[in-house]
Coordinates of C-alpha atoms and ligand atoms in Angstrom, one line a residue:
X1 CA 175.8 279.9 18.2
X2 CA 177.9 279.6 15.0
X3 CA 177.4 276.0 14.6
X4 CA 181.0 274.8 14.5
X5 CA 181.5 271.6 16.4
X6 CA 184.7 271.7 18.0
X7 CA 186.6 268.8 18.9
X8 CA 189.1 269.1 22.0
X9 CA 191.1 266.3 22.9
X10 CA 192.8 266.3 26.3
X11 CA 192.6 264.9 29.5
X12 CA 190.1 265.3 32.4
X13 CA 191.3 265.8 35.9
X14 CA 188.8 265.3 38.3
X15 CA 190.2 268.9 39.4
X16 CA 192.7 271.1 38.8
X17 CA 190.9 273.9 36.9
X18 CA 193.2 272.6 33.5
X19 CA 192.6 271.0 30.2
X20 CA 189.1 269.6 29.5
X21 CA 187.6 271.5 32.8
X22 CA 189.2 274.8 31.5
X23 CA 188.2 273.9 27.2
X24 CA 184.5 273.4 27.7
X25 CA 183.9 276.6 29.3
X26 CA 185.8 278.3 27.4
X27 CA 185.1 277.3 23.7
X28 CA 181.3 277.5 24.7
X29 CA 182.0 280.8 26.2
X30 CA 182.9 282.0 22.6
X31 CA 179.7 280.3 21.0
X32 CA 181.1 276.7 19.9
X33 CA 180.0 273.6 20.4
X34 CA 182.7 271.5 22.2
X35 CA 183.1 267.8 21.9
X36 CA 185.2 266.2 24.0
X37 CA 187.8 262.9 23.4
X38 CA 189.2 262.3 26.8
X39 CA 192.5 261.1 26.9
X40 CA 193.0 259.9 30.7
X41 CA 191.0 260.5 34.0
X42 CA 193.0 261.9 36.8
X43 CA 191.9 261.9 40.3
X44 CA 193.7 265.7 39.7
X45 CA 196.6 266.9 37.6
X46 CA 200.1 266.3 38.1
X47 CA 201.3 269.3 39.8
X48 CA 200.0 267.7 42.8
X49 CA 202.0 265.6 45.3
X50 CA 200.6 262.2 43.6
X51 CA 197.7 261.3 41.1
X52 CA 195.3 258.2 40.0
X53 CA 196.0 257.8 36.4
X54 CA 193.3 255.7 33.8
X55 CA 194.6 256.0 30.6
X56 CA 191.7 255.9 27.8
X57 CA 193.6 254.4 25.1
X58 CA 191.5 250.6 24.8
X59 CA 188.1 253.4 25.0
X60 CA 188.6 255.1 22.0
X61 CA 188.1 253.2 19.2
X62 CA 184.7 252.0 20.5
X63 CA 184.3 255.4 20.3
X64 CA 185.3 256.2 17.1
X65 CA 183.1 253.5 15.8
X66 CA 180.2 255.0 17.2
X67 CA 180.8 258.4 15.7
X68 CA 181.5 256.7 12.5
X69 CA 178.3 254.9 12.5
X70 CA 176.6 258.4 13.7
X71 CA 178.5 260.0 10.7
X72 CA 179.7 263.1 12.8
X73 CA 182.0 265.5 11.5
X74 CA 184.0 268.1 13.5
X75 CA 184.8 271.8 12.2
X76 CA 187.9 271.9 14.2
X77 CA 190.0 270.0 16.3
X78 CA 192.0 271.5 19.8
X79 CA 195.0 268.9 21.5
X80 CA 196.0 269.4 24.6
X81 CA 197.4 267.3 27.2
X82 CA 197.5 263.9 25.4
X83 CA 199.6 261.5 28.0
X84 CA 200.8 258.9 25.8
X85 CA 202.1 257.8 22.3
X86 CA 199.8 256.0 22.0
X87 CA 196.7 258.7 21.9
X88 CA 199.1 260.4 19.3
X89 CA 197.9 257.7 16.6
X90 CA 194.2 258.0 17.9
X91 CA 194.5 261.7 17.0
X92 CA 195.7 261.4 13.4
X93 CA 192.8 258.5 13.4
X94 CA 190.1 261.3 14.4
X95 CA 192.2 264.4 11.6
X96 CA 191.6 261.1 8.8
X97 CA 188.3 260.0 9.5
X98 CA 185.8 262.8 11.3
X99 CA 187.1 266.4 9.8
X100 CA 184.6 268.1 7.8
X101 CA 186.4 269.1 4.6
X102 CA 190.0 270.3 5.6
X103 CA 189.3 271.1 9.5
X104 CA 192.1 273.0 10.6
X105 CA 193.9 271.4 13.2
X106 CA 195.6 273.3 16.3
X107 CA 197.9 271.7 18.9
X108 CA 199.6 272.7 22.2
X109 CA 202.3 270.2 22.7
X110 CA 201.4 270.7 26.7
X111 CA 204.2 268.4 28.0
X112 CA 206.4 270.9 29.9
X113 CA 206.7 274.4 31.5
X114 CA 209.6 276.2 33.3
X115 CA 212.3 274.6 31.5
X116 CA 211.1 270.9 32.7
X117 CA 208.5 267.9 31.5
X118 CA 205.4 267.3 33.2
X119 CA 205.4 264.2 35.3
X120 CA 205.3 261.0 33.6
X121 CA 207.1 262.3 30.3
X122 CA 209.8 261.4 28.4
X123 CA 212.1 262.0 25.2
X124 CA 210.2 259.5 23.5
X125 CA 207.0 261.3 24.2
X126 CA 208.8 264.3 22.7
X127 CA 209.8 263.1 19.8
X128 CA 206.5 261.5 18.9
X129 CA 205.3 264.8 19.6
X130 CA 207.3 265.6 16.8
X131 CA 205.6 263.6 14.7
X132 CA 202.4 264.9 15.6
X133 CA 202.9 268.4 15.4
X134 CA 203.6 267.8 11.5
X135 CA 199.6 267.6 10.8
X136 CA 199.1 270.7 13.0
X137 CA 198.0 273.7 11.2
X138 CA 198.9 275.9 14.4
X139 CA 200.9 275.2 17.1
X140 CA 201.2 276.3 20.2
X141 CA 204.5 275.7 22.3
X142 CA 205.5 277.6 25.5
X143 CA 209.4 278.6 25.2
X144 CA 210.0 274.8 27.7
X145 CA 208.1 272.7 24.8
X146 CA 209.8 274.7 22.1
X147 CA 213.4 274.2 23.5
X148 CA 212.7 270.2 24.2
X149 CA 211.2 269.9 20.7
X150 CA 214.3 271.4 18.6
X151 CA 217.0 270.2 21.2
X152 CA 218.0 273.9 22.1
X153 CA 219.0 275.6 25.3
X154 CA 216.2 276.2 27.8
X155 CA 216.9 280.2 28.4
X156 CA 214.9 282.3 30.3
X157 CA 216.4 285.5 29.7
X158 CA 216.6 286.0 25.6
X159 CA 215.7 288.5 22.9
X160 CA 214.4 288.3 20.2
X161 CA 216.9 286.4 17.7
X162 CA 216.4 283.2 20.3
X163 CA 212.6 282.9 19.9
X164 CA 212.4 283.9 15.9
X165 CA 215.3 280.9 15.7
X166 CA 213.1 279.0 17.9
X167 CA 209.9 279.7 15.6
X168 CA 212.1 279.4 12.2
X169 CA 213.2 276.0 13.4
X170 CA 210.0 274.8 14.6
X171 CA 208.0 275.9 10.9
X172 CA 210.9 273.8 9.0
X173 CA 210.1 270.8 11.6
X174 CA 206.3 270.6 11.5
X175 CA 205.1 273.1 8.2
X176 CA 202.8 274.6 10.9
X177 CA 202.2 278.3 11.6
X178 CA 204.1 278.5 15.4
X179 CA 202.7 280.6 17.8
X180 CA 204.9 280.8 21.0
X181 CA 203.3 281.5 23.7
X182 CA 204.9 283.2 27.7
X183 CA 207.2 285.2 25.1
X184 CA 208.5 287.1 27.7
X185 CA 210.4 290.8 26.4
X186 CA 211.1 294.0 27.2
X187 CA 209.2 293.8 30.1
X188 CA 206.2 292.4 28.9
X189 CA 204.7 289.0 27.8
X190 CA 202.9 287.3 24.9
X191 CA 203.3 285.3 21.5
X192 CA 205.4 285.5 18.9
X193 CA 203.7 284.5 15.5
X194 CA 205.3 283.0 12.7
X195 CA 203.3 281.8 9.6
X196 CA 206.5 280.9 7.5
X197 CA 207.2 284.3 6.4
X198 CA 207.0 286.9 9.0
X199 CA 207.4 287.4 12.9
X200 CA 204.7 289.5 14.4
X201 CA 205.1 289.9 17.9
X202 CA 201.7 290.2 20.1
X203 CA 202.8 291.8 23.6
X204 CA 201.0 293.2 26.5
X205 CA 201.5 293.5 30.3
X206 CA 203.2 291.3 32.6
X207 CA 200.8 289.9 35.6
X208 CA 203.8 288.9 38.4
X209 CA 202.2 285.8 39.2
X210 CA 202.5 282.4 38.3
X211 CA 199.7 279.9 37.7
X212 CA 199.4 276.6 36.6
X213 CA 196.5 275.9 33.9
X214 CA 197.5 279.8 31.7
X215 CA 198.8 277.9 29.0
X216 CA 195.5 275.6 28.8
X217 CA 193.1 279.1 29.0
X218 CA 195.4 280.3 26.5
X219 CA 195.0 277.9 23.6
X220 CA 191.6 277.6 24.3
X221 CA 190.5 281.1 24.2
X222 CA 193.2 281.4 21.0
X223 CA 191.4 278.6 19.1
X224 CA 188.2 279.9 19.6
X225 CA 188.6 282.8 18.1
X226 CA 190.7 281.2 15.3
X227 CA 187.9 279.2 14.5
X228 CA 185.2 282.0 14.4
X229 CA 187.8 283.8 12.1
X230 CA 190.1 286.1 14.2
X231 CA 193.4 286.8 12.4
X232 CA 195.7 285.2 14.6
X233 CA 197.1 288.5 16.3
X234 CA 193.3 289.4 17.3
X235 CA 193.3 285.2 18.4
X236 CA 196.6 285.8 20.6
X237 CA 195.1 289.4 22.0
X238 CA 192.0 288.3 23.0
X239 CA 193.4 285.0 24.5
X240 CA 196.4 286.6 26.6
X241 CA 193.9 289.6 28.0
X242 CA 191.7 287.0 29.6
X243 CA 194.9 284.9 30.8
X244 CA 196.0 288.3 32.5
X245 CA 192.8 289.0 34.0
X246 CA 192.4 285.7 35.3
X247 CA 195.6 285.8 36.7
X248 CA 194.7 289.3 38.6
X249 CA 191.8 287.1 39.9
X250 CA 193.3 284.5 41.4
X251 CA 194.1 284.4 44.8
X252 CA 198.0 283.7 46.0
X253 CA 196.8 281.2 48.3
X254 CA 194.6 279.1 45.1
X255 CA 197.7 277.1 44.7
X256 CA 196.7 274.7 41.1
X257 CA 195.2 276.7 38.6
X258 CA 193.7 280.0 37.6
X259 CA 190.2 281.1 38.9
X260 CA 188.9 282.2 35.5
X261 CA 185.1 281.7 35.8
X262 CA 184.0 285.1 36.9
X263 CA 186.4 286.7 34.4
X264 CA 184.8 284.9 32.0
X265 CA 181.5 285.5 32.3
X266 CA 182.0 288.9 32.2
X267 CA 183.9 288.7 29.0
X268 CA 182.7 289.6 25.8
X269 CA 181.5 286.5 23.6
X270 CA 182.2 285.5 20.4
Ligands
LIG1 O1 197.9 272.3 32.2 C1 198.5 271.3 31.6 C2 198.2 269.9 32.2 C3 197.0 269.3 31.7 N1 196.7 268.1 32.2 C4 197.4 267.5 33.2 C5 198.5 268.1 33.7 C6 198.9 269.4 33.2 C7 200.1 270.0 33.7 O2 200.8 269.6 34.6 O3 199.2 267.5 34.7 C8 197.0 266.2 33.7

């Protein structure tokens, strides 16, 4: 235990093996201590035919005033899923008034894959996302998120001038260091880094499978180790290993996301 106290912000579906279900496990896993801000509670997530929806937006201030009157602090702060614009404004609420010192702040827009939004998004969520992504220190967009963000063509064969123009674009946008994530070249797959200076490219092996719920293991394994002090090429390693073992895990038939827990407790900690 490092003592850090984490703070994670996304939704929790009921099940689905994604965001909140997938962050706990994983940031304790690598010896933090995860606090949790839900954002919604779904009967399940959205990749599903149809989904109960309870947005938490009226909760969270009563929340905040606890936490205030507690005077907790967190070391760190992980977005994920959000839902809606206006848990946006309850975010920058939480960077203002519960970071200890200059937390760093890491966000995965987590509003679309495979060139399309999730269900129930729009371009106004989009551009608030925008807006969002400008208090980042990291961010974390999949090729889909980084293509809606800077209004570019959704490709899905590229090299590698389309995702360093992609990562330029994004660092003049938000000031953030942009880590894509699914980068998918020369056969293999993984992140392109860009901290404002230079691209550093972190590939490995292609798993042919596709899961929902990688991108979510991803950022979560990523901003663990960022926060115990990985450089963020170790972060991306680490992270995209236990994505492709997960994925080798999971059964064809599993169908919503990917069956991580034996795969992680067998991982190193840390
Ligand atoms: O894995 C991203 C994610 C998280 N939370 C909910 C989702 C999705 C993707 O569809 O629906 C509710």
């Amino acid at each position: 235990m490092n003592g850090k106290k984490i703070l994670t912000v996304q939704d929790l579906s009921c099940v689905g093996q994604c965001s909140l279900t997938v962050a706990l496990p994983v940031l304790s896993h690598y010896g933090l201590e995860a606090a949790i801000l839900p954002t919604a509670v779904l009967s399940n997530h959205t990749m599903f035919k149809s989904w109960s929806y309870f947005d938490l937006t009226d909760e969270i201030p009563n929340i905040f005033a606890e936490w205030s009157k507690n005077g907790i602090k967190f070391s760190g702060f992980l977005l994920g899923y959000l839902g809606k614009q206006t848990i946006m404004a309850l975010c920058e609420r939480a960077f203002d008034e519960f970071s200890e010192g200059d937390a760093p702040v890491v966000i995965d827009p987590a509003f679309g894959d495979n060139g399309k939004l999730y269900g129930g998004f729009d371009a106004d969520y989009v551009a608030a996302m925008r807006n969002l992504l400008k208090r980042a220190d990291i961010i974390l967009p999949n090729i889909t998120e980084a293509s809606f963000l800077i209004g570019c063509e959704y490709k899905t064969a590229y090299g590698r001038e389309y995702v360093e123009d992609i990562a330029h674009k994004l660092f003049e946008m938000t000031g953030a260091v942009v880590v894509i994530t699914g980068v998918e070249l020369e056969g293999q797959i993984g992140e392109l880094i860009y901290d404002g200076k230079t691209c550093e490219y972190v590939l490995s092996e292609k798993v042919p499978k596709y899961s929902h719920g990688t991108g979510d293991i991803f950022a979560a394994a990523f901003a663990a180790k960022y926060f115990n002090g990985a450089p963020l090429a170790e972060a991306c390693s680490v992270a995209g290993k236990l994505v492709a073992d997960c994925l080798k895990a999971t059964a064809d038939w599993h169908g919503y996301g990917v069956q991580f827990e034996d795969v992680l407790a067998s991982s190193p900690q840390g």
